CSV table of C-alpha atoms in Angstrom, one decimal:
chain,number,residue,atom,x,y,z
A,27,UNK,CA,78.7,112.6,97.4
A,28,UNK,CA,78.2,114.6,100.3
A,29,UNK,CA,81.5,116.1,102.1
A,30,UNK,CA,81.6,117.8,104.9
A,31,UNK,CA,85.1,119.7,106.1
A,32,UNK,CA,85.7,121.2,109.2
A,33,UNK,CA,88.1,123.7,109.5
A,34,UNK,CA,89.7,126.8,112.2
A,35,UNK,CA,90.4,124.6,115.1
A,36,UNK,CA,93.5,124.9,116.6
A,37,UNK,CA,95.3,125.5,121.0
A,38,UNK,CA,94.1,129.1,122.2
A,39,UNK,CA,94.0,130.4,125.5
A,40,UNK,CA,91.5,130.7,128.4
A,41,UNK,CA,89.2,133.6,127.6
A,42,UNK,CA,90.3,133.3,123.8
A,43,UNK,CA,88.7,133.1,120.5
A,44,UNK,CA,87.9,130.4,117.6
A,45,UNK,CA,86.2,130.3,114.5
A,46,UNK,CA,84.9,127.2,113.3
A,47,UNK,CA,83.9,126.8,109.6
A,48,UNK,CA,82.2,123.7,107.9
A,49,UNK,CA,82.3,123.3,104.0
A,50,UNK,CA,79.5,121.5,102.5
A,51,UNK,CA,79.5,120.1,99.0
A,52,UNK,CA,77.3,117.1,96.9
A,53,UNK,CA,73.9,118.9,98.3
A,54,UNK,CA,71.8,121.7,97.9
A,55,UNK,CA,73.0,123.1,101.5
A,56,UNK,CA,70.3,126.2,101.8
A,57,UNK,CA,67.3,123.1,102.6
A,58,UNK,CA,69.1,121.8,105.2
A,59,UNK,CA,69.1,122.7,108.8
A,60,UNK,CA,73.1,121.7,110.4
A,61,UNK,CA,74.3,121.2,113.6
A,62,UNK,CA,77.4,121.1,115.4
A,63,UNK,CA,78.7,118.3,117.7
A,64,UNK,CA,81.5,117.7,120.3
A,65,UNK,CA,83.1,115.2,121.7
A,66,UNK,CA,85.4,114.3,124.0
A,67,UNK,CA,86.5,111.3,125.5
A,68,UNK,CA,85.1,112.0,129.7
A,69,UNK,CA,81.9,113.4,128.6
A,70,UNK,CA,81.1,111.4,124.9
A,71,UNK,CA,79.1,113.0,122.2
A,72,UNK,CA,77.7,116.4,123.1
A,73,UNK,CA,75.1,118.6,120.8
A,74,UNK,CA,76.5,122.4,120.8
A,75,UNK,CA,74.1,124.0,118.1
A,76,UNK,CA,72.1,124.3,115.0
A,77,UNK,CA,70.9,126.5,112.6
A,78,UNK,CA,68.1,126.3,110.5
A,79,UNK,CA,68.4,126.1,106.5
A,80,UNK,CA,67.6,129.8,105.9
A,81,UNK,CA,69.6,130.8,109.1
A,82,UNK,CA,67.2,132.5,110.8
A,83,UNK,CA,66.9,130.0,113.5
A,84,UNK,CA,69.7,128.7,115.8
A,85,UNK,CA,69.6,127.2,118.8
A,86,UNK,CA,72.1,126.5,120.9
A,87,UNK,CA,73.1,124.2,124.5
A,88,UNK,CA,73.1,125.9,127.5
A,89,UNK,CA,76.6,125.1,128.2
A,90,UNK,CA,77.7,127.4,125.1
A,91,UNK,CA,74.7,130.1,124.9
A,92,UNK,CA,76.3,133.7,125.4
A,93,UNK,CA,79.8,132.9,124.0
A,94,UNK,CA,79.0,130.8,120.8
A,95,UNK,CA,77.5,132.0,117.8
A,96,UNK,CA,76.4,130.0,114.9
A,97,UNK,CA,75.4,131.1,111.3
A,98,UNK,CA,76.2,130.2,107.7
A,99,UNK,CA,76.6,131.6,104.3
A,100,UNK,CA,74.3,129.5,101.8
A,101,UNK,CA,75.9,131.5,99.0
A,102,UNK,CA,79.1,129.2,100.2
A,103,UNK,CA,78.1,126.4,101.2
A,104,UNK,CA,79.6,127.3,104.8
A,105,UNK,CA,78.4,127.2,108.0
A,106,UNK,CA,80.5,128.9,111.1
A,107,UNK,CA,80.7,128.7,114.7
A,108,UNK,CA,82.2,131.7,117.1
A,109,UNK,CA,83.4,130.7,119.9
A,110,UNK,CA,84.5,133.4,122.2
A,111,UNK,CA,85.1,133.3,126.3
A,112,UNK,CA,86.4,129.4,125.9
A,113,UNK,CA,87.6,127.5,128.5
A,114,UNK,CA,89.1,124.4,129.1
A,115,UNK,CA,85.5,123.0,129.4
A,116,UNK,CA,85.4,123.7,125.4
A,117,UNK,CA,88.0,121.3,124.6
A,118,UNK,CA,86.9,118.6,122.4
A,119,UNK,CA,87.3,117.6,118.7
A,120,UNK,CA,84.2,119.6,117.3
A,121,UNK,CA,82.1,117.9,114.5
A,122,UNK,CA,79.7,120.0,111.6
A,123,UNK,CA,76.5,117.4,110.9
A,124,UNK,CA,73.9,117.6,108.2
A,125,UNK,CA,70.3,117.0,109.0
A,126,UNK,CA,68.8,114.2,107.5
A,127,UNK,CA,65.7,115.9,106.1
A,128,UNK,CA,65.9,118.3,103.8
A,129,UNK,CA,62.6,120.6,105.4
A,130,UNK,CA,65.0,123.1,106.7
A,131,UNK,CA,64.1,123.1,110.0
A,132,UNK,CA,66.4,121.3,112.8
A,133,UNK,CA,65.1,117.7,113.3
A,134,UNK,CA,68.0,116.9,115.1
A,135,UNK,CA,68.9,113.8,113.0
A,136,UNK,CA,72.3,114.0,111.9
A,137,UNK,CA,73.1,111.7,108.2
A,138,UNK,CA,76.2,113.5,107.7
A,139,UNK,CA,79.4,114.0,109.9
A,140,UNK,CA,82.6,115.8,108.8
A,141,UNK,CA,85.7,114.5,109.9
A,142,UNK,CA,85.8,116.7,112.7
A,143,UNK,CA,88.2,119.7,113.8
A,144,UNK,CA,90.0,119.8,117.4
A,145,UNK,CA,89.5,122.8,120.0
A,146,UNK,CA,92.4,122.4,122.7
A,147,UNK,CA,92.3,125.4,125.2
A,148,UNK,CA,94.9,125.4,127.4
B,24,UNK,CA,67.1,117.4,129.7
B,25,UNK,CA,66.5,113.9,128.5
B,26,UNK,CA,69.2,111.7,129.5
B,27,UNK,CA,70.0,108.8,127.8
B,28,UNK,CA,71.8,105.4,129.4
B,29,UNK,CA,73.4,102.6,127.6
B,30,UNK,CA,73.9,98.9,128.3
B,31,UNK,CA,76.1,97.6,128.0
B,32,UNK,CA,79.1,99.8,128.7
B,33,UNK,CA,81.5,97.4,126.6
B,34,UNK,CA,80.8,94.0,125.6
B,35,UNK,CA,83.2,91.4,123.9
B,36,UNK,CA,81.6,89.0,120.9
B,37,UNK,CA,83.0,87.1,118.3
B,38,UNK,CA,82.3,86.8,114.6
B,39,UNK,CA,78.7,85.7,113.7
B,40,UNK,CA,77.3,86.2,117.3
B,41,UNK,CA,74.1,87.9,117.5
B,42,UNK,CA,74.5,90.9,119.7
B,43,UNK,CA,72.0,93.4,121.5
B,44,UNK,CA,72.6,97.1,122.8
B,45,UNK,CA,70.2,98.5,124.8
B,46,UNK,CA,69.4,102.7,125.5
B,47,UNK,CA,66.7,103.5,127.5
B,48,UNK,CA,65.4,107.0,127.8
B,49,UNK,CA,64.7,108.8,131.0
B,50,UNK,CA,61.4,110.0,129.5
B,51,UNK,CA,59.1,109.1,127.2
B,52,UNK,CA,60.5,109.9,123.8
B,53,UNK,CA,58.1,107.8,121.4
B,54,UNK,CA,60.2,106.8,118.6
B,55,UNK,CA,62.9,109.6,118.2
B,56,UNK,CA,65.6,107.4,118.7
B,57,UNK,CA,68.6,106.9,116.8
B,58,UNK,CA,71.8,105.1,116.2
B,59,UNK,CA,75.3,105.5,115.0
B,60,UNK,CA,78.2,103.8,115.0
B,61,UNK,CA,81.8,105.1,115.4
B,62,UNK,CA,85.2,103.6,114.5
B,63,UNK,CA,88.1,104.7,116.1
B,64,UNK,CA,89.5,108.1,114.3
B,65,UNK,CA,86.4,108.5,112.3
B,66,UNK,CA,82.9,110.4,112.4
B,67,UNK,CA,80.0,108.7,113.3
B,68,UNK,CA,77.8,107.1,111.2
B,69,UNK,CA,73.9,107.2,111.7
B,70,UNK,CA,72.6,103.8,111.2
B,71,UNK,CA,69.6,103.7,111.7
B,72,UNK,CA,66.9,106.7,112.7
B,73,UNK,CA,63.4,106.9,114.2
B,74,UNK,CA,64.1,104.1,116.3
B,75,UNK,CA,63.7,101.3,113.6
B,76,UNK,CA,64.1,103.1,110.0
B,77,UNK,CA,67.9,101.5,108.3
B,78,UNK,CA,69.4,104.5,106.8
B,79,UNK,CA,70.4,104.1,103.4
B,80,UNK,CA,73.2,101.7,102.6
B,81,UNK,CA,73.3,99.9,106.0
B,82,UNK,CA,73.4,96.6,106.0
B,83,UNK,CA,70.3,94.5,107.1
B,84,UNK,CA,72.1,92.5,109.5
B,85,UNK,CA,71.6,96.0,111.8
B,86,UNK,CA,67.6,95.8,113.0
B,87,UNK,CA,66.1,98.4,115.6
B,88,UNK,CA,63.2,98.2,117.8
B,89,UNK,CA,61.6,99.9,120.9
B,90,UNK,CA,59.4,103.2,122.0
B,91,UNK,CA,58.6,104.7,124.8
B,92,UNK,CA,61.5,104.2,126.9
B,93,UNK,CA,63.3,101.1,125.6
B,94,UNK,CA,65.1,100.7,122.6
B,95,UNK,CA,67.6,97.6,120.9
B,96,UNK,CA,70.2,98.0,118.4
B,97,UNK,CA,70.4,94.2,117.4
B,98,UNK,CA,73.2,92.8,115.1
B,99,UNK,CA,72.3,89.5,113.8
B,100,UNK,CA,75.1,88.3,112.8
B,101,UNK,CA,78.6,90.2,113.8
B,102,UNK,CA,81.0,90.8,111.2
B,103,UNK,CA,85.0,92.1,111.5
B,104,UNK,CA,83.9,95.6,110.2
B,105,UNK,CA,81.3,96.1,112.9
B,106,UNK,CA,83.8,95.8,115.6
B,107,UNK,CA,83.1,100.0,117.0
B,108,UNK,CA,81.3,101.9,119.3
B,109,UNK,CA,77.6,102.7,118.8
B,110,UNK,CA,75.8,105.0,120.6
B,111,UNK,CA,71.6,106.1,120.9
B,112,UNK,CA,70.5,109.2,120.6
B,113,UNK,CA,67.6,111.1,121.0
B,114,UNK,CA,65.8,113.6,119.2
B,115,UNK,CA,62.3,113.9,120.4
B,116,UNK,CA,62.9,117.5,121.9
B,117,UNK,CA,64.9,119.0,119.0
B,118,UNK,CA,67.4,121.0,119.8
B,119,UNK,CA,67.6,119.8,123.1
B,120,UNK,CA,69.3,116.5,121.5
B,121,UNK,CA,71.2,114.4,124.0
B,122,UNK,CA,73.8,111.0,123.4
B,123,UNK,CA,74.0,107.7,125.6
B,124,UNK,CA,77.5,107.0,126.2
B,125,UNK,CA,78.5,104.6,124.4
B,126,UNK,CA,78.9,101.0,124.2
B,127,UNK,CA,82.0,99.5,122.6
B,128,UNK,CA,81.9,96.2,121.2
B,129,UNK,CA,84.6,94.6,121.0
B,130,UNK,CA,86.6,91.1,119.3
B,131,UNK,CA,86.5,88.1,121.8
């Protein structure tokens, strides 16, 4: 079964510092490229990043690029996200997705969700 | 970016009506188009993927159809459990993925 656990959210400051983790489990997590998602209730569903199965591709929205950082550990079955300079902007309850073909690279179709882990910066 | 828009914004149906969502694309996005539904506290859940494909496990009562521009999420026959908000999505410029907003269909 596949699981997906977010994790590292939490209330930091303006100008402060999170870091996201997602733990993957019931796949083999190195073929698939994973994304993360946000959401909040004025602006719905918005796509923050992705990272390639290997890692060596990421890609991130405009809105985050310069103070997020994605990457992942296939040796743990953990992908992270580094956010640094949020703002109140960032605050939203942050989901890790899988993507639904296992070619590695990000189709940007999202089988999996975790349960989600909330960013409140205030 | 490709923006998506959603009709209806909410919509209110009973059990056993035959419901339709519509997304429409602000571009031409062929078929990379897909669904999920969300229930309240919970992740979504992709339903159904390259604008007509029924990801694994849905039930067949969910049907999609469209290109181009204009898509439907069809539910032929509501049940209780389907009461939830679905959203379209695109992914025909990966990673440049963007959401509709949302249409919540709820018990009449």
């Amino acid at each position: 079964e596949v699981q997906l656990v977010e994790s590292g959210g939490g209330l930091v400051q303006p100008g402060g510092s999170l870091r996201l983790s997602c733990a993957a489990s019931g796949f083999i997590f190195r073929n698939f490229a994973m994304s993360w998602v946000r959401q909040t209730p004025e602006k719905g569903l918005e796509w923050v990043s992705a990272i390639g199965g290997s890692g060596t591709s990421t890609y991130y929205a405009d809105s985050v690029k310069g103070r997020f950082t994605i990457s992942r550990d296939n040796s743990k079955n953990t992908m992270y996200l580094q956010m640094n300079g949020l703002t109140a902007e960032d605050t939203a309850l942050y989901y890790c997705a899988k993507d639904l073909n296992a070619r590695g690279s990000y189709g940007g179709n999202a089988d999996y969700w975790g349960q989600g882990t909330r960013v409140t910066v205030s | 970016d490709i923006q998506m828009t959603q009709s209806p914004s909410s919509l209110s149906a009973s059990v056993g009506d035959r419901v339709t969502i519509t997304c429409r694309a602000s571009q031409t996005i062929s078929t990379f188009l897909n669904w999920y539904q969300q229930k309240p506290g919970k992740a979504p859940k992709l339903l159904i993927y390259g604008a007509s494909t029924l990801q694994s496990g849905v039930p067949f009562r969910f049907t999609g159809s469209g290109s181009g521009t204009d898509f439907n999420l069809t539910i032929s026959s509501l049940q209780p459990e389907d009461f939830a908000t679905y959203y379209c999505q695109q992914s025909f410029s990966p990673p440049r993925l963007t959401f509709g907003g949302g249409t919540r269909v709820e018990i009449k």
